[in-house]
XYZ file of C-alpha atoms in Angstrom:
328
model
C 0.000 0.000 0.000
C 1.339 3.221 -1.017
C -0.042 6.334 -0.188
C 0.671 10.140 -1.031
C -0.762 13.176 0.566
C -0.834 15.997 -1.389
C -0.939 19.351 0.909
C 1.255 17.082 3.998
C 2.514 20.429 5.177
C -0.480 21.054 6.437
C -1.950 20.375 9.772
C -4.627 18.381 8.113
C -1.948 16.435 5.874
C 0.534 16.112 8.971
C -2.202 14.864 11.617
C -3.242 12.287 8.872
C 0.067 11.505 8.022
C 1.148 10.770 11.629
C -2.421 8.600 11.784
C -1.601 6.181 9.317
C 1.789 5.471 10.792
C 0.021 4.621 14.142
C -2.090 1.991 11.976
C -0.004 0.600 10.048
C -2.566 -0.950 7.356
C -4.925 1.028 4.635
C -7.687 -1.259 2.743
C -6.501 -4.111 5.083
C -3.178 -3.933 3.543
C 0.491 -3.180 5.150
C 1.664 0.606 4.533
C 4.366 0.082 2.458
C 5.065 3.878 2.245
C 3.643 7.317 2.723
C 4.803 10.337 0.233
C 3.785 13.438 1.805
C 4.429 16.978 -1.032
C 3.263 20.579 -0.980
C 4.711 23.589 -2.091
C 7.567 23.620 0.313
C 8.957 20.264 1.629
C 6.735 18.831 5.060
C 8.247 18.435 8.057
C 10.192 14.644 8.448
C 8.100 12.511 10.674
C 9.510 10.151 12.843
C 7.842 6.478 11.807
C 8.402 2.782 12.059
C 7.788 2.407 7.805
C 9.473 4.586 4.960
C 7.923 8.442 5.016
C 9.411 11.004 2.613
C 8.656 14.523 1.704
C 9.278 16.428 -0.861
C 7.943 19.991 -2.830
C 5.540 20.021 -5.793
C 3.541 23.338 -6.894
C 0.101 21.334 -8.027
C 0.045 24.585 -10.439
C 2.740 23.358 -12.307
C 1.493 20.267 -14.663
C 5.150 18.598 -15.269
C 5.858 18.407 -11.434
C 2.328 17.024 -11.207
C 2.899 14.426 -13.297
C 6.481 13.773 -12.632
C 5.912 13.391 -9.007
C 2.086 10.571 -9.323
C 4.212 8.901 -12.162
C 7.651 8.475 -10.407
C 9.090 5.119 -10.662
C 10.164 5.273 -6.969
C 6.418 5.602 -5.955
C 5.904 2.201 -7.145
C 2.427 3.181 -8.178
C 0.269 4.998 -5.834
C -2.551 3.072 -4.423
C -4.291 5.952 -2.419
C -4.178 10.069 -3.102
C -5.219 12.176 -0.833
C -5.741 15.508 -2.543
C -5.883 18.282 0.900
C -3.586 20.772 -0.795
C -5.818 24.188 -1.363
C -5.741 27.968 -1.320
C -8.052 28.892 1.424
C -11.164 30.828 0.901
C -10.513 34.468 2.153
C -7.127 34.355 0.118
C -9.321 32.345 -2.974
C -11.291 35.771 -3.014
C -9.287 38.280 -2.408
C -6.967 36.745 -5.632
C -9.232 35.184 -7.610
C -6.059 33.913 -10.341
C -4.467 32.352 -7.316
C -7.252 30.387 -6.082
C -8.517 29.551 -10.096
C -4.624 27.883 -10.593
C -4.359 26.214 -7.269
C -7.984 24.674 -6.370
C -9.315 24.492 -9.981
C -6.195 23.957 -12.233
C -3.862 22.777 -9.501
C -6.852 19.610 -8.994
C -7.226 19.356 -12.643
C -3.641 18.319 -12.860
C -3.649 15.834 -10.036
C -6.803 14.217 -11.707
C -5.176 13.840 -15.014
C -2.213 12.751 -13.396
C -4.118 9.750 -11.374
C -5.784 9.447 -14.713
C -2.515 8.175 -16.347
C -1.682 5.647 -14.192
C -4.011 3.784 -15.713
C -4.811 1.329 -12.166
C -7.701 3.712 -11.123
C -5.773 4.150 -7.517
C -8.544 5.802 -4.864
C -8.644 9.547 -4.951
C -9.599 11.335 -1.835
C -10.775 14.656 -1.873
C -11.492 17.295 0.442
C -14.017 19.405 -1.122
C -16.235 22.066 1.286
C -19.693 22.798 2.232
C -18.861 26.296 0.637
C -20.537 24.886 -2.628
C -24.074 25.302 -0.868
C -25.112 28.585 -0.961
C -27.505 31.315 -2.656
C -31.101 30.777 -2.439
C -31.482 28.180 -0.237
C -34.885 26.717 0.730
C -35.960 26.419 4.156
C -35.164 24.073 6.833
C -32.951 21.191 6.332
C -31.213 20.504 3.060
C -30.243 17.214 1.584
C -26.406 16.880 0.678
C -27.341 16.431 -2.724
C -28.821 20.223 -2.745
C -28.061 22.077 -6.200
C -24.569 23.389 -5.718
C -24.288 27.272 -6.107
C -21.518 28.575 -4.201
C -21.278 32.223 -3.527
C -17.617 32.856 -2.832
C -14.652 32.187 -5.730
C -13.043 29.293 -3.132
C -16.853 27.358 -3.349
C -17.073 27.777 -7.286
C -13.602 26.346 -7.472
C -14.261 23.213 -5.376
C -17.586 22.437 -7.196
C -16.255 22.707 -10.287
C -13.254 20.123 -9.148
C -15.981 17.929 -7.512
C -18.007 17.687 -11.188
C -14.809 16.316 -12.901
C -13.874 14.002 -10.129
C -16.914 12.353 -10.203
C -17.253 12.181 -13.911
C -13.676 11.126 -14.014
C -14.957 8.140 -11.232
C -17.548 7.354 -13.921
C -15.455 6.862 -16.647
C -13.121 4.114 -14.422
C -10.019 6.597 -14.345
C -9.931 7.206 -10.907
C -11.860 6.081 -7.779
C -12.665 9.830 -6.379
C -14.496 10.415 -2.624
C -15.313 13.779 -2.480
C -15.544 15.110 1.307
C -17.691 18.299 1.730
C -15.919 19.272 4.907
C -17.401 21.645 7.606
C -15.614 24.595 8.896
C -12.892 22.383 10.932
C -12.956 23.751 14.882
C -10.590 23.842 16.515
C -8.261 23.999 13.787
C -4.479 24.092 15.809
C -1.388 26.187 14.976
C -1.389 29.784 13.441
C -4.258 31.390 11.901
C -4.105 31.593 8.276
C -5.975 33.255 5.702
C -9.374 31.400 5.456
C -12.129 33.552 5.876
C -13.444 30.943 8.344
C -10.596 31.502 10.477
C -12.444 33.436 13.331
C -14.321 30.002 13.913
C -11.085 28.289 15.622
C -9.285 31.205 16.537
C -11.777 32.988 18.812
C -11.130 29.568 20.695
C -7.453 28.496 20.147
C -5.616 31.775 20.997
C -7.997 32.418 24.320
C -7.586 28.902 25.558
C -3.919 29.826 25.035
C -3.748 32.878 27.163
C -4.403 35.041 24.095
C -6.318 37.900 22.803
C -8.965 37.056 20.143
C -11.331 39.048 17.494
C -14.584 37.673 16.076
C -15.574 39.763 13.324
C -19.216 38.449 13.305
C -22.107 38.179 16.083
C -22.768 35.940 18.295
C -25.956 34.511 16.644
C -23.847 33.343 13.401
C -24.535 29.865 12.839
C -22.346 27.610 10.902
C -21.855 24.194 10.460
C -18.567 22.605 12.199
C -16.174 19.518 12.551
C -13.288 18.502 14.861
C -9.774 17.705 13.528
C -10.077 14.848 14.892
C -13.079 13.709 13.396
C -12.028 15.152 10.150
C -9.005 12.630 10.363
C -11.321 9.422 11.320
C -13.300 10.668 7.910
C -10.246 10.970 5.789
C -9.367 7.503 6.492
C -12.876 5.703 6.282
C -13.261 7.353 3.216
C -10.329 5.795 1.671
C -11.712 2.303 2.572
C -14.956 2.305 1.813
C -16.102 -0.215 -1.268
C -16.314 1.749 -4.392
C -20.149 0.066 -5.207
C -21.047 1.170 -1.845
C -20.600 5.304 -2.986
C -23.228 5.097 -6.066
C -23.562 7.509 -8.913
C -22.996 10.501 -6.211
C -18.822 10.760 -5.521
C -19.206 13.762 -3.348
C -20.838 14.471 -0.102
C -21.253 16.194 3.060
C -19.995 15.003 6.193
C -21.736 15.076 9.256
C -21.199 17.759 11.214
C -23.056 19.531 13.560
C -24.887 23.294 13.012
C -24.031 25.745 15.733
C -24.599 28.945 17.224
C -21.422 30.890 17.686
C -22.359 32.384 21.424
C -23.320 28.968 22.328
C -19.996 28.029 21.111
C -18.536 30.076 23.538
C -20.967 28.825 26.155
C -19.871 25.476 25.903
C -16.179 26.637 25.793
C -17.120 28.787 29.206
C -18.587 25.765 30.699
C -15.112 23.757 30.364
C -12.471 26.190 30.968
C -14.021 28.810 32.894
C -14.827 32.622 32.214
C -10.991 34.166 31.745
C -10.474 32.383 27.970
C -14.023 33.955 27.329
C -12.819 36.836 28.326
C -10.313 37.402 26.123
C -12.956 37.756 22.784
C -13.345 40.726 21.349
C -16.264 41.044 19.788
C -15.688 43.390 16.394
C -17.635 43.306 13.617
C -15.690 43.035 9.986
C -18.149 44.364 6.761
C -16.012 41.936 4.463
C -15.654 38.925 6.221
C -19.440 39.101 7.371
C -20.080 39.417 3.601
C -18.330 36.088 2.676
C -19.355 33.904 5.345
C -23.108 35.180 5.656
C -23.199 33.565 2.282
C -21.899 30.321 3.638
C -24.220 27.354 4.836
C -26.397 28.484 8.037
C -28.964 25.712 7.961
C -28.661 21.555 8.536
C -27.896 19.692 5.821
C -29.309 15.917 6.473
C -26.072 14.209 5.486
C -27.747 10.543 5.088
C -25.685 8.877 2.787
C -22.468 9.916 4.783
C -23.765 8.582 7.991
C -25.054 5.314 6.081
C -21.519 5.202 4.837
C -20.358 4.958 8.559
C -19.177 8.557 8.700
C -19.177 9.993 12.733
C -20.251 13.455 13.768
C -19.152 15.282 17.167
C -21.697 14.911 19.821
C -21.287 18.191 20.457
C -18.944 21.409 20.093
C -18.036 20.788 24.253
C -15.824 17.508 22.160
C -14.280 19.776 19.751
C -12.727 21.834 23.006
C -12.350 18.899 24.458
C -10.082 17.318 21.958
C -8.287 20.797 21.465
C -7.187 20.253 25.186
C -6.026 16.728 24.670
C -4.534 16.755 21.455
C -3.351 20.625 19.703
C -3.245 23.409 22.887
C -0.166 24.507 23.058
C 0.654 26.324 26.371
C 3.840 28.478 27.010
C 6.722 26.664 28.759
């Protein structure tokens, strides 16, 4: 079993990355070796089976197709496709999001493509490609797709030619719709949706925070470590068992962002509560109010044996246990 992650400098591609070296086995089959690229080398990770890194810009075709048709991979058996351009920078430069989350995933397609064994193709789309004029009450994850921000456009346009792609027997794609992922660790970075970890991560740290939105945003969230569980499952499920419909939801849960806080207050106590300031952005309110704020009834991923959070008290719970990071 061979696997590369595409996007391994990230915290996604590093946490999975450091999961499949705990198991061991993909598809019931020994990990022969795990490739992890992105535009600057990954971090080494210290593991018991053969783990290398290495730079590829998915915007440049050759490396693309240099790096999935290397002799040395030995064939790739599972891609997972994580590497992205996140959606405040994917609309503030529209050309850079088009060539990394359009073009860039065009290239890794066409790449799998010529392999000719139809490896498994995971990808992590988002529920960004719900949006406009919604109906009432709960959607269904099959919902007509129109996305109101560049970054959604890009990943439901990627989603239509992985799936058609998965029809035609070039690839085996599993498209992930992932929630906003809270609490995302590390540094914030440029995603619009930012806010939604940091307003936790940084105060349960010791640090100042801004929310840029009210309280009464909803949204619709994840945990890492969920997110991980979902990456791998998705991977191993039988190809019959996905139907005509490659991409999907996952089941996360729809919050209110003051009862977010609530629920953080009620583990950790007012002074990381404290420590929000609530300031109101124009832009970023204008991007995310045209996010998902309803349920979506994400049926097929639950039949496929995909797990939500009980509740957002386990995404600050797992924060504590797996990501804070405290001053010495």
């Amino acid at each position: 079993m061979r696997i590369l992650i595409l996007g391994g400098a990230g915290f996604l591609g590093q946490k999975l990355a450091k999961a499949l070296i705990a198991r061991g086995q993909l598809q019931g089959k020994d990990i022969a070796q795990i490739t992890l690229a992105d535009l600057t080398s990954p971090p080494v990770l210290p593991a018991a089976l053969p783990v290398t890194t290495l730079p590829v810009d998915i915007t440049d075709r050759a490396q693309v197709e240099t790096l999935i048709a290397s002799e040395a991979s030995g064939g790739w058996d599972v891609i997972y496709h994580l590497a992205a351009v996140v959606s405040g920078q994917a609309e503030a430069e529209f050309d850079t999001g088009m060539a990394v989350n359009l073009t860039g995933s065009l290239h890794v397609f066409e790449a799998a493509r010529k392999l000719g064994s139809c490896p498994t193709l995971v990808f992590t789309s988002s529920i960004a490609v719900y949006g406009g004029e919604l109906p009432p009450g709960t959607l269904e994850d099959h919902h007509l797709l129109n996305p109101q921000t560049s970054y959604g456009a890009q990943k439901a346009a990627a989603e239509l030619i992985l799936t058609d792609m998965s029809r035609k027997g070039f690839l085996d794609g599993r498209g992930l719709r992932l929630p906003t992922i809270s609490i995302r660790p590390g540094k914030p970075n440029a995603a619009a949706s930012g806010f939604m970890s940091s307003i936790f991560r940084e105060p349960l740290q010791g640090q100042e925070a801004r929310c840029p939105v009210s309280p009464d945003y909803h949204h619709w969230y994840l945990s890492p470590r969920r997110v991980i569980d979902a990456l791998i499952h998705a991977a191993e499920i039988d190809a019959d068992a996905l139907g005509q419909n490659r991409c999907f939801v996952l089941p996360g849960r729809l919050h209110r962002l003051g009862d977010m806080v609530e629920e953080m207050r009620a583990i950790a106590g007012d002074a990381p509560c404290n420590l929000i300031r609530w300031e109101r952005d124009p832009e970023v309110e204008r991007i995310v109010l045209g996010w998902l704020q309803q349920p979506v009834n994400a049926a097929k991923a639950l039949r496929l044996g995909f797990q939500p959070d009980e509740s957002f008290a386990d995404n600050i719970r797992y924060f504590l246990e797996d990501d804070i990071a405290l001053p010495a």
